[in-house]
């Protein structure tokens, strides 16, 4: 008797808090959203605390692989396919009852050497692209809530709304975009097909350029279901709540659903209470913009633990030197003000959400 009580107490005190503590997905779903999700990668599964958060469907209702569905991983050789890593993430999501955002099919980065260094003409590059799209989408048929079919097709500069010059545009022409959507739709008629982009969450030429891309796909008579607002922000440049909502409306008015796909908010290190508060404001504004936009189906953070974020000292030679602490949990697993801010916004905002 005594020992079973002890087991019960032990279970209640140790296992339960982990299971019930995070509830962002639960709260978002109660407000009518499909999910509150996170990016992840298989190398992160080794950390048991990380994994217990990831497996908690009350916290995260959708997963997206950071890298393992990208071209260089999936098709490292012309006739070589490797779904091993991505399969692990899809299996985990299936096991946990989480949605999958599948990311991505056609992009200018993280391409294998054989593709980048090959000699291509329009016809054979189009065939290679179609083959990649169809095989990958077919492999995950029925398992992806959404596919990011094309990623970041516009120039980086937010003041330049034109298509990015890369091998796809230069060799195939702008029609590569509609062709990719057409074949993704053929391979999985039920997956929602997205165009994912950054710096379109505020008004300007790039935002307008992204609307033109959507219209171009629609004018070609091809299905596009959604637009992904990446939302990699920093407090000094992030758009406010109203601007984010206005930008979302521009795309939902085109008949699309929308998702916040890669949310994180980097701050200048070392942190300060002021910066953490500004970070909270940006996170909360973004979540509120989605909650206030009926056709925004969900929000995904680009990982949730500072220790593993793509922005920080380990990657400073590559990205955003001096910035870090972009995620919802500090490296020591303390919750950021941003976390509690989102949680209380989801709990306490008026019911028109
Ligand atoms: C972009 C891509 C993502 C990822 C991030 C950086 O936003 O869409 O796949 O590579 O950059 O981590």
mmCIF file with all atom_site columns, N, CA and C and ligand atoms in Angstrom, residues 39 65-67 70 103-104 107 109-110 148 151-152 196-198 230 232 261-262 264 302 310-311 319-320, ligand 1:
data_model
loop_
_atom_site.group_PDB
_atom_site.id
_atom_site.type_symbol
_atom_site.label_atom_id
_atom_site.label_alt_id
_atom_site.label_comp_id
_atom_site.label_asym_id
_atom_site.label_entity_id
_atom_site.label_seq_id
_atom_site.pdbx_PDB_ins_code
_atom_site.Cartn_x
_atom_site.Cartn_y
_atom_site.Cartn_z
_atom_site.occupancy
_atom_site.B_iso_or_equiv
_atom_site.pdbx_formal_charge
_atom_site.auth_seq_id
_atom_site.auth_comp_id
_atom_site.auth_asym_id
_atom_site.auth_atom_id
_atom_site.pdbx_PDB_model_num
ATOM   1  N N  . UNK A 1 39  ? 9.385  23.647 -35.083 1.00 0.00 ? 39  UNK A N  1
ATOM   2  C CA . UNK A 1 39  ? 10.415 23.020 -35.913 1.00 0.00 ? 39  UNK A CA 1
ATOM   3  C C  . UNK A 1 39  ? 11.217 22.090 -35.014 1.00 0.00 ? 39  UNK A C  1
ATOM   4  N N  . UNK A 1 65  ? 10.265 19.525 -39.962 1.00 0.00 ? 65  UNK A N  1
ATOM   5  C CA . UNK A 1 65  ? 11.700 19.272 -39.914 1.00 0.00 ? 65  UNK A CA 1
ATOM   6  C C  . UNK A 1 65  ? 12.484 20.490 -40.372 1.00 0.00 ? 65  UNK A C  1
ATOM   7  N N  . UNK A 1 66  ? 13.524 20.852 -39.618 1.00 0.00 ? 66  UNK A N  1
ATOM   8  C CA . UNK A 1 66  ? 14.334 22.018 -39.978 1.00 0.00 ? 66  UNK A CA 1
ATOM   9  C C  . UNK A 1 66  ? 15.090 21.783 -41.275 1.00 0.00 ? 66  UNK A C  1
ATOM   10 N N  . UNK A 1 67  ? 15.625 20.604 -41.443 1.00 0.00 ? 67  UNK A N  1
ATOM   11 C CA . UNK A 1 67  ? 16.481 20.337 -42.596 1.00 0.00 ? 67  UNK A CA 1
ATOM   12 C C  . UNK A 1 67  ? 16.216 19.028 -43.311 1.00 0.00 ? 67  UNK A C  1
ATOM   13 N N  . UNK A 1 70  ? 14.862 18.603 -46.826 1.00 0.00 ? 70  UNK A N  1
ATOM   14 C CA . UNK A 1 70  ? 15.412 19.447 -47.897 1.00 0.00 ? 70  UNK A CA 1
ATOM   15 C C  . UNK A 1 70  ? 16.135 18.593 -48.945 1.00 0.00 ? 70  UNK A C  1
ATOM   16 N N  . UNK A 1 103 ? 8.472  20.456 -45.298 1.00 0.00 ? 103 UNK A N  1
ATOM   17 C CA . UNK A 1 103 ? 9.242  21.638 -45.687 1.00 0.00 ? 103 UNK A CA 1
ATOM   18 C C  . UNK A 1 103 ? 10.607 21.212 -46.184 1.00 0.00 ? 103 UNK A C  1
ATOM   19 N N  . UNK A 1 104 ? 11.072 21.514 -47.340 1.00 0.00 ? 104 UNK A N  1
ATOM   20 C CA . UNK A 1 104 ? 10.384 22.134 -48.463 1.00 0.00 ? 104 UNK A CA 1
ATOM   21 C C  . UNK A 1 104 ? 10.813 21.433 -49.746 1.00 0.00 ? 104 UNK A C  1
ATOM   22 N N  . UNK A 1 107 ? 13.797 25.094 -53.521 1.00 0.00 ? 107 UNK A N  1
ATOM   23 C CA . UNK A 1 107 ? 14.432 26.223 -52.848 1.00 0.00 ? 107 UNK A CA 1
ATOM   24 C C  . UNK A 1 107 ? 15.787 26.444 -53.501 1.00 0.00 ? 107 UNK A C  1
ATOM   25 N N  . UNK A 1 109 ? 18.535 27.056 -51.727 1.00 0.00 ? 109 UNK A N  1
ATOM   26 C CA . UNK A 1 109 ? 19.598 26.679 -50.790 1.00 0.00 ? 109 UNK A CA 1
ATOM   27 C C  . UNK A 1 109 ? 19.532 25.194 -50.458 1.00 0.00 ? 109 UNK A C  1
ATOM   28 N N  . UNK A 1 110 ? 20.616 24.707 -49.844 1.00 0.00 ? 110 UNK A N  1
ATOM   29 C CA . UNK A 1 110 ? 20.702 23.312 -49.396 1.00 0.00 ? 110 UNK A CA 1
ATOM   30 C C  . UNK A 1 110 ? 20.369 22.315 -50.503 1.00 0.00 ? 110 UNK A C  1
ATOM   31 N N  . UNK A 1 148 ? 5.395  22.963 -47.982 1.00 0.00 ? 148 UNK A N  1
ATOM   32 C CA . UNK A 1 148 ? 5.969  24.188 -48.541 1.00 0.00 ? 148 UNK A CA 1
ATOM   33 C C  . UNK A 1 148 ? 6.545  23.792 -49.896 1.00 0.00 ? 148 UNK A C  1
ATOM   34 N N  . UNK A 1 151 ? 10.017 27.764 -51.683 1.00 0.00 ? 151 UNK A N  1
ATOM   35 C CA . UNK A 1 151 ? 10.502 28.502 -50.524 1.00 0.00 ? 151 UNK A CA 1
ATOM   36 C C  . UNK A 1 151 ? 11.322 29.693 -50.994 1.00 0.00 ? 151 UNK A C  1
ATOM   37 N N  . UNK A 1 152 ? 10.974 30.871 -50.502 1.00 0.00 ? 152 UNK A N  1
ATOM   38 C CA . UNK A 1 152 ? 11.815 32.065 -50.703 1.00 0.00 ? 152 UNK A CA 1
ATOM   39 C C  . UNK A 1 152 ? 12.168 32.301 -52.170 1.00 0.00 ? 152 UNK A C  1
ATOM   40 N N  . UNK A 1 196 ? 6.102  29.540 -49.180 1.00 0.00 ? 196 UNK A N  1
ATOM   41 C CA . UNK A 1 196 ? 6.655  30.026 -47.917 1.00 0.00 ? 196 UNK A CA 1
ATOM   42 C C  . UNK A 1 196 ? 7.685  31.131 -48.180 1.00 0.00 ? 196 UNK A C  1
ATOM   43 N N  . UNK A 1 197 ? 7.566  32.243 -47.470 1.00 0.00 ? 197 UNK A N  1
ATOM   44 C CA . UNK A 1 197 ? 8.439  33.394 -47.783 1.00 0.00 ? 197 UNK A CA 1
ATOM   45 C C  . UNK A 1 197 ? 8.714  34.212 -46.518 1.00 0.00 ? 197 UNK A C  1
ATOM   46 N N  . UNK A 1 198 ? 9.774  35.021 -46.553 1.00 0.00 ? 198 UNK A N  1
ATOM   47 C CA . UNK A 1 198 ? 10.073 35.894 -45.412 1.00 0.00 ? 198 UNK A CA 1
ATOM   48 C C  . UNK A 1 198 ? 10.089 37.360 -45.853 1.00 0.00 ? 198 UNK A C  1
ATOM   49 N N  . UNK A 1 230 ? 7.073  33.433 -42.724 1.00 0.00 ? 230 UNK A N  1
ATOM   50 C CA . UNK A 1 230 ? 8.133  32.832 -41.906 1.00 0.00 ? 230 UNK A CA 1
ATOM   51 C C  . UNK A 1 230 ? 8.233  33.489 -40.527 1.00 0.00 ? 230 UNK A C  1
ATOM   52 N N  . UNK A 1 232 ? 10.710 35.419 -39.017 1.00 0.00 ? 232 UNK A N  1
ATOM   53 C CA . UNK A 1 232 ? 11.965 35.484 -38.257 1.00 0.00 ? 232 UNK A CA 1
ATOM   54 C C  . UNK A 1 232 ? 12.169 36.961 -37.917 1.00 0.00 ? 232 UNK A C  1
ATOM   55 N N  . UNK A 1 261 ? 4.989  30.373 -40.053 1.00 0.00 ? 261 UNK A N  1
ATOM   56 C CA . UNK A 1 261 ? 5.681  29.098 -40.247 1.00 0.00 ? 261 UNK A CA 1
ATOM   57 C C  . UNK A 1 261 ? 7.035  28.944 -39.549 1.00 0.00 ? 261 UNK A C  1
ATOM   58 N N  . UNK A 1 262 ? 7.710  30.056 -39.227 1.00 0.00 ? 262 UNK A N  1
ATOM   59 C CA . UNK A 1 262 ? 9.070  29.893 -38.682 1.00 0.00 ? 262 UNK A CA 1
ATOM   60 C C  . UNK A 1 262 ? 9.346  30.935 -37.601 1.00 0.00 ? 262 UNK A C  1
ATOM   61 N N  . UNK A 1 264 ? 10.501 33.126 -34.777 1.00 0.00 ? 264 UNK A N  1
ATOM   62 C CA . UNK A 1 264 ? 11.439 33.308 -33.672 1.00 0.00 ? 264 UNK A CA 1
ATOM   63 C C  . UNK A 1 264 ? 11.802 34.781 -33.610 1.00 0.00 ? 264 UNK A C  1
ATOM   64 N N  . UNK A 1 302 ? 10.248 28.365 -34.717 1.00 0.00 ? 302 UNK A N  1
ATOM   65 C CA . UNK A 1 302 ? 11.409 27.712 -35.340 1.00 0.00 ? 302 UNK A CA 1
ATOM   66 C C  . UNK A 1 302 ? 12.319 27.209 -34.220 1.00 0.00 ? 302 UNK A C  1
ATOM   67 N N  . UNK A 1 310 ? 18.962 28.024 -34.297 1.00 0.00 ? 310 UNK A N  1
ATOM   68 C CA . UNK A 1 310 ? 19.895 28.285 -35.410 1.00 0.00 ? 310 UNK A CA 1
ATOM   69 C C  . UNK A 1 310 ? 20.573 29.644 -35.258 1.00 0.00 ? 310 UNK A C  1
ATOM   70 N N  . UNK A 1 311 ? 20.088 30.454 -34.292 1.00 0.00 ? 311 UNK A N  1
ATOM   71 C CA . UNK A 1 311 ? 20.691 31.777 -34.081 1.00 0.00 ? 311 UNK A CA 1
ATOM   72 C C  . UNK A 1 311 ? 21.385 31.786 -32.725 1.00 0.00 ? 311 UNK A C  1
ATOM   73 N N  . UNK A 1 319 ? 25.114 33.449 -39.248 1.00 0.00 ? 319 UNK A N  1
ATOM   74 C CA . UNK A 1 319 ? 23.886 34.242 -39.163 1.00 0.00 ? 319 UNK A CA 1
ATOM   75 C C  . UNK A 1 319 ? 23.894 35.203 -37.972 1.00 0.00 ? 319 UNK A C  1
ATOM   76 N N  . UNK A 1 320 ? 23.536 36.427 -38.207 1.00 0.00 ? 320 UNK A N  1
ATOM   77 C CA . UNK A 1 320 ? 23.159 37.386 -37.164 1.00 0.00 ? 320 UNK A CA 1
ATOM   78 C C  . UNK A 1 320 ? 24.145 37.476 -36.006 1.00 0.00 ? 320 UNK A C  1
HETATM 79 C C1 . LIG B 2 .   ? 14.769 29.765 -43.877 1.00 0.00 ? 1   LIG B C1 1
HETATM 80 C C2 . LIG B 2 .   ? 14.300 28.403 -44.340 1.00 0.00 ? 1   LIG B C2 1
HETATM 81 C C3 . LIG B 2 .   ? 14.343 27.381 -43.232 1.00 0.00 ? 1   LIG B C3 1
HETATM 82 C C4 . LIG B 2 .   ? 15.617 27.479 -42.418 1.00 0.00 ? 1   LIG B C4 1
HETATM 83 C C5 . LIG B 2 .   ? 15.796 28.885 -41.924 1.00 0.00 ? 1   LIG B C5 1
HETATM 84 C C6 . LIG B 2 .   ? 17.056 29.020 -41.121 1.00 0.00 ? 1   LIG B C6 1
HETATM 85 O O1 . LIG B 2 .   ? 13.852 30.485 -43.220 1.00 0.00 ? 1   LIG B O1 1
HETATM 86 O O2 . LIG B 2 .   ? 13.003 28.430 -44.856 1.00 0.00 ? 1   LIG B O2 1
HETATM 87 O O3 . LIG B 2 .   ? 14.245 26.110 -43.776 1.00 0.00 ? 1   LIG B O3 1
HETATM 88 O O4 . LIG B 2 .   ? 16.697 27.082 -43.190 1.00 0.00 ? 1   LIG B O4 1
HETATM 89 O O5 . LIG B 2 .   ? 15.900 29.732 -43.038 1.00 0.00 ? 1   LIG B O5 1
HETATM 90 O O6 . LIG B 2 .   ? 17.167 28.082 -40.133 1.00 0.00 ? 1   LIG B O6 1
#
